[in-house]
XYZ file of C-alpha atoms in Angstrom:
362
model
C 10.562 1.043 -11.073
C 7.279 -0.503 -12.244
C 5.755 -3.149 -10.041
C 4.540 -6.344 -11.663
C 0.859 -7.178 -11.564
C 1.045 -9.525 -8.603
C -1.101 -10.163 -5.545
C -1.875 -7.203 -3.254
C 0.378 -8.658 -0.570
C 3.278 -9.116 -3.008
C 2.797 -5.602 -4.337
C 2.831 -4.126 -0.837
C 5.944 -6.118 0.068
C 7.679 -4.900 -3.110
C 6.744 -1.338 -2.150
C 8.225 -1.881 1.316
C 11.472 -2.962 -0.340
C 11.386 0.209 -2.437
C 11.027 2.302 0.726
C 13.906 0.473 2.391
C 16.076 1.215 -0.650
C 14.998 4.868 -0.550
C 15.961 5.028 3.131
C 19.471 3.816 2.302
C 19.563 6.324 -0.538
C 18.655 9.121 1.877
C 21.546 8.224 4.169
C 24.051 8.169 1.323
C 22.719 11.504 0.013
C 24.122 13.236 3.098
C 27.659 12.893 1.789
C 26.944 13.052 -1.940
C 29.010 15.519 -3.916
C 25.903 16.806 -5.692
C 23.435 16.784 -2.787
C 20.685 18.468 -4.791
C 20.665 15.720 -7.403
C 21.032 12.947 -4.794
C 18.169 14.287 -2.671
C 15.998 14.836 -5.749
C 16.444 11.189 -6.741
C 15.809 10.117 -3.138
C 12.558 12.065 -2.904
C 11.382 10.618 -6.214
C 12.188 7.120 -4.922
C 10.240 7.754 -1.726
C 7.259 9.156 -3.611
C 7.181 6.153 -5.944
C 7.493 3.705 -3.047
C 4.831 5.455 -0.969
C 2.447 5.570 -3.916
C 2.989 1.854 -4.596
C 2.518 1.049 -0.905
C -0.753 2.983 -0.725
C -2.005 1.110 -3.775
C -0.876 -2.232 -2.350
C -2.555 -1.523 0.993
C -5.756 -0.436 -0.713
C -5.810 -3.632 -2.783
C -4.945 -5.688 0.313
C -7.869 -4.127 2.181
C -10.178 -4.939 -0.730
C -8.920 -8.530 -0.841
C -9.269 -8.855 2.921
C -12.889 -7.742 2.716
C -13.547 -10.246 -0.074
C -12.022 -13.124 1.894
C -13.897 -12.137 5.062
C -17.199 -11.960 3.171
C -16.532 -15.338 1.567
C -15.795 -16.957 4.926
C -18.872 -15.427 6.506
C -21.115 -16.532 3.634
C -19.957 -20.132 4.068
C -20.440 -20.237 7.833
C -24.128 -21.220 7.748
C -23.646 -23.715 4.940
C -20.791 -25.469 6.705
C -22.564 -25.414 10.053
C -25.652 -27.066 8.545
C -23.558 -29.687 6.790
C -21.618 -30.490 9.938
C -24.868 -30.855 11.857
C -26.080 -33.456 9.335
C -22.824 -35.370 9.526
C -22.911 -35.353 13.319
C -26.417 -36.808 13.280
C -25.379 -39.461 10.808
C -22.252 -40.246 12.766
C -24.188 -40.593 16.018
C -26.759 -43.013 14.583
C -26.289 -46.743 15.305
C -25.810 -49.166 12.431
C -29.157 -51.100 12.928
C -31.077 -47.827 12.635
C -29.195 -46.933 9.443
C -30.419 -50.182 7.902
C -34.052 -49.055 8.397
C -33.815 -46.491 5.569
C -37.297 -45.636 4.114
C -36.039 -46.792 0.732
C -34.854 -50.109 2.097
C -31.379 -51.544 1.533
C -31.123 -49.747 -1.841
C -31.841 -46.376 -0.227
C -29.295 -47.109 2.483
C -26.685 -47.946 -0.157
C -27.455 -44.771 -2.095
C -27.183 -42.680 1.081
C -23.818 -44.261 1.781
C -22.647 -43.482 -1.744
C -23.747 -39.861 -1.342
C -21.828 -39.588 1.923
C -18.791 -41.114 0.254
C -18.998 -38.488 -2.500
C -19.532 -35.636 0.000
C -16.466 -36.505 2.087
C -13.825 -35.573 -0.568
C -15.734 -32.393 -1.376
C -15.764 -31.479 2.305
C -12.052 -32.130 2.544
C -11.441 -29.877 -0.456
C -13.694 -27.209 1.073
C -11.787 -27.437 4.335
C -8.489 -27.025 2.484
C -9.841 -23.930 0.697
C -11.043 -22.476 3.974
C -7.667 -23.091 5.556
C -5.983 -21.230 2.711
C -8.469 -18.357 3.028
C -7.846 -18.115 6.753
C -4.080 -18.124 6.246
C -4.397 -15.395 3.598
C -6.601 -13.355 5.933
C -3.996 -13.602 8.685
C -1.211 -12.606 6.268
C -3.188 -9.585 5.082
C -3.895 -8.500 8.662
C -0.190 -8.718 9.554
C 0.740 -6.890 6.358
C -1.665 -4.045 7.069
C -0.299 -3.600 10.585
C 3.332 -3.618 9.441
C 2.776 -1.471 6.347
C 0.752 1.207 8.118
C 3.690 1.884 10.440
C 6.143 1.856 7.511
C 3.936 4.254 5.557
C 4.002 6.764 8.386
C 7.770 6.367 8.812
C 8.263 6.800 5.070
C 6.271 10.033 5.115
C 8.491 11.387 7.875
C 11.618 10.410 5.921
C 10.461 12.000 2.670
C 9.576 15.172 4.570
C 13.087 15.172 6.022
C 14.494 14.764 2.508
C 12.379 17.683 1.254
C 13.684 19.895 4.039
C 17.264 18.891 3.285
C 16.683 19.513 -0.427
C 15.490 23.059 0.250
C 18.632 23.676 2.309
C 20.885 22.108 -0.328
C 19.354 24.328 -3.005
C 19.905 27.391 -0.817
C 23.555 26.335 -0.306
C 24.396 25.393 -3.879
C 26.683 27.454 -6.025
C 25.104 29.592 -8.725
C 23.752 27.804 -11.766
C 24.873 28.814 -15.246
C 23.075 31.980 -16.345
C 21.597 32.642 -19.754
C 20.557 36.236 -19.059
C 20.344 38.926 -16.383
C 16.780 39.444 -15.194
C 15.140 42.852 -14.574
C 12.831 42.574 -11.505
C 11.426 46.097 -12.016
C 10.207 45.383 -15.534
C 8.912 42.049 -14.262
C 6.786 43.788 -11.626
C 5.392 46.163 -14.270
C 4.610 43.291 -16.621
C 2.924 41.270 -13.863
C 0.760 44.255 -12.923
C -0.252 45.029 -16.503
C -0.741 41.565 -18.006
C -4.306 40.287 -17.839
C -3.694 36.907 -19.447
C -0.951 34.321 -19.549
C -0.521 35.053 -23.262
C 0.095 38.736 -22.603
C 2.656 37.907 -19.922
C 4.430 35.346 -22.128
C 4.565 37.846 -25.008
C 6.396 40.330 -22.775
C 9.004 37.976 -21.330
C 11.778 39.282 -23.584
C 11.387 42.714 -21.988
C 12.607 41.226 -18.685
C 16.098 40.518 -20.081
C 18.679 43.168 -19.257
C 21.624 41.366 -20.839
C 21.933 38.103 -22.773
C 24.870 36.084 -21.447
C 24.651 32.902 -23.491
C 22.803 31.426 -26.432
C 20.651 28.410 -25.472
C 21.330 25.249 -27.424
C 18.396 23.133 -26.235
C 16.509 21.095 -28.814
C 13.494 18.816 -28.266
C 13.724 17.126 -31.655
C 12.426 13.577 -31.355
C 11.232 14.005 -27.766
C 7.886 15.664 -28.411
C 5.187 13.342 -27.105
C 7.697 11.323 -25.063
C 8.321 13.674 -22.139
C 7.555 12.467 -18.618
C 5.235 14.597 -16.524
C 7.102 16.898 -14.129
C 5.342 15.515 -11.047
C 3.794 12.246 -9.907
C 0.112 12.774 -10.578
C -2.914 11.892 -12.645
C -4.653 13.955 -15.302
C -7.683 15.529 -13.656
C -8.773 17.668 -16.590
C -7.683 17.535 -20.216
C -6.864 20.555 -22.357
C -9.997 22.503 -23.228
C -12.163 20.505 -20.831
C -14.412 22.879 -18.844
C -14.419 22.782 -15.057
C -17.469 22.908 -12.768
C -17.783 26.659 -13.408
C -17.698 26.120 -17.171
C -14.206 27.639 -17.503
C -11.831 25.875 -19.880
C -8.094 26.376 -20.293
C -5.725 25.217 -23.033
C -3.555 23.304 -20.559
C -4.011 20.144 -18.507
C -4.540 19.846 -14.758
C -2.805 17.123 -12.761
C -3.991 15.930 -9.348
C -1.039 15.393 -7.001
C -0.383 14.632 -3.371
C 0.594 17.509 -1.052
C 4.295 18.433 -1.099
C 4.969 16.331 -4.215
C 8.277 17.178 -5.891
C 8.140 18.993 -9.256
C 11.169 18.646 -11.551
C 12.002 19.827 -15.039
C 11.387 17.085 -17.622
C 14.058 18.502 -19.953
C 17.092 20.793 -19.883
C 15.776 24.347 -20.032
C 16.156 27.998 -19.152
C 13.969 29.365 -16.358
C 12.244 32.382 -17.927
C 10.141 33.276 -14.899
C 9.543 32.034 -11.355
C 7.102 33.482 -8.826
C 3.416 34.386 -8.387
C 1.410 35.187 -11.508
C -2.222 36.230 -12.086
C -4.544 33.704 -10.419
C -2.187 30.761 -11.005
C -0.366 30.867 -7.664
C 3.360 30.101 -7.773
C 4.484 29.653 -11.373
C 7.606 28.421 -13.165
C 7.987 29.140 -16.881
C 10.600 27.064 -18.710
C 12.036 27.539 -22.176
C 13.246 24.112 -23.379
C 13.953 25.437 -26.858
C 13.490 28.650 -28.803
C 9.853 29.790 -29.069
C 8.590 26.994 -26.788
C 7.457 27.631 -23.217
C 6.329 25.161 -20.549
C 4.172 26.873 -17.922
C 3.860 25.035 -14.599
C 1.400 26.706 -12.238
C -0.001 25.973 -8.784
C 3.158 25.088 -6.858
C 3.440 25.834 -3.163
C 7.223 26.329 -3.050
C 9.436 27.265 -6.006
C 13.188 26.984 -6.538
C 15.572 28.738 -8.887
C 15.774 32.178 -10.476
C 14.929 33.608 -13.872
C 17.892 33.179 -16.196
C 19.092 29.911 -14.612
C 20.081 27.192 -17.068
C 19.044 23.864 -15.555
C 19.561 20.216 -16.393
C 16.858 17.605 -16.830
C 15.522 16.411 -13.468
C 16.415 19.620 -11.625
C 13.904 20.344 -8.828
C 11.614 23.295 -9.564
C 9.630 23.231 -6.326
C 7.067 21.420 -4.213
C 3.319 21.262 -4.482
C 1.193 23.004 -1.857
C 0.685 21.852 1.703
C -3.049 21.354 2.159
C -4.576 21.440 5.646
C -5.443 17.770 5.317
C -1.895 16.862 4.239
C -1.341 14.126 6.817
C -4.746 12.548 6.282
C -4.313 12.678 2.512
C -0.816 11.213 2.516
C -1.667 8.453 4.981
C -4.926 7.570 3.244
C -5.027 4.565 0.931
C -8.593 5.242 -0.233
C -8.799 6.022 -3.904
C -5.101 6.685 -4.412
C -5.224 5.347 -7.942
C -8.290 7.441 -8.787
C -6.804 10.665 -7.456
C -9.283 11.086 -4.588
C -6.477 11.551 -2.042
C -4.511 13.918 -4.287
C -5.607 17.280 -2.975
C -3.217 19.530 -4.937
C -3.366 20.473 -8.621
C -0.636 21.439 -11.070
C -1.600 23.283 -14.244
C 0.600 22.633 -17.293
C 0.390 24.789 -20.396
C 2.601 24.572 -23.478
C 3.010 27.635 -25.707
C 4.674 27.486 -29.136
C 5.253 30.869 -30.764
C 3.036 32.130 -27.917
C 0.157 29.970 -29.167
C -1.172 27.285 -26.773
C -0.719 23.654 -27.774
C -2.284 20.625 -26.118
C 0.287 19.391 -23.550
C -0.712 15.799 -24.307
C 1.086 16.291 -27.639
C 4.287 16.830 -25.664
C 3.932 14.812 -22.451
C 3.128 11.162 -21.790
C -0.194 11.769 -20.069
C -1.236 8.117 -20.371
C 0.905 7.120 -17.406
C 1.098 8.172 -13.774
C 3.825 10.741 -13.600
């Protein structure tokens, strides 16, 4: 659900409503027939609500600072003006008539005061509104901070329940029987992702079904498999000058990774220097490589539907600080984990931005 471009307070309140809805969703997921799907949707709802709340709180803090600075800047000006008015108000009428400019000067001074009064009233009304907004923002920050922490505990509970539900689920449809011995040999011998991908067919002991997946018309329209922001584009070198043909997404710790399309899992597990990896085959001769997960689900040969959970991102040491932080959430500063996405067509890398909608937060 996209939030409208409203005030920071409205955005934060909308995010709170999203979290409340996710909480109800979590309760109903306990008795859902398909608990894996229900919990997956619940976790996604929590992650979206928490992300929106962090953004709303960050914007609220920025607005609060602006209002505070504005009020402080006007303190001296208002104090000086009030001092003048008090002096004028405390002066007797005969003395007012002795204006250096004579009766004309006195009349002009009176006209100036008459013009100042409405302006002062308007200024006072503006200040009252600023003060009321400041109080609302302070209350919002106090309430939302507690809700943010509670939401993090609830989404963690949902992640734990999802892992258990996946462990308890009945077997998924199988496309092939996987040979773990050949897989170990291939992993030990392959020096590059291309070499490993080229040898994937050797890991099939027996083909059980013919895949019928087809991405016709969806290329370029696929959602990213995790909520995150593009940290490095395809071919863009990192600080060490190393470039890869895939993209790197910055994500929050423990973010849920799901398959963007129906697919066959061709491989799942550790690989080279990529950490935990899931390789999907959404159609013949096309592979999606997702690398850098902390926890992975599923087995090679599984045929999975769109939106099926593939795993969770890593659990950095600063997980709690990162997830609670509202500093730089939109810029990715608090997103301490990275997911590498590579697309291979006929075992040749293609820019993932040709397949995925990288212009939006996943």
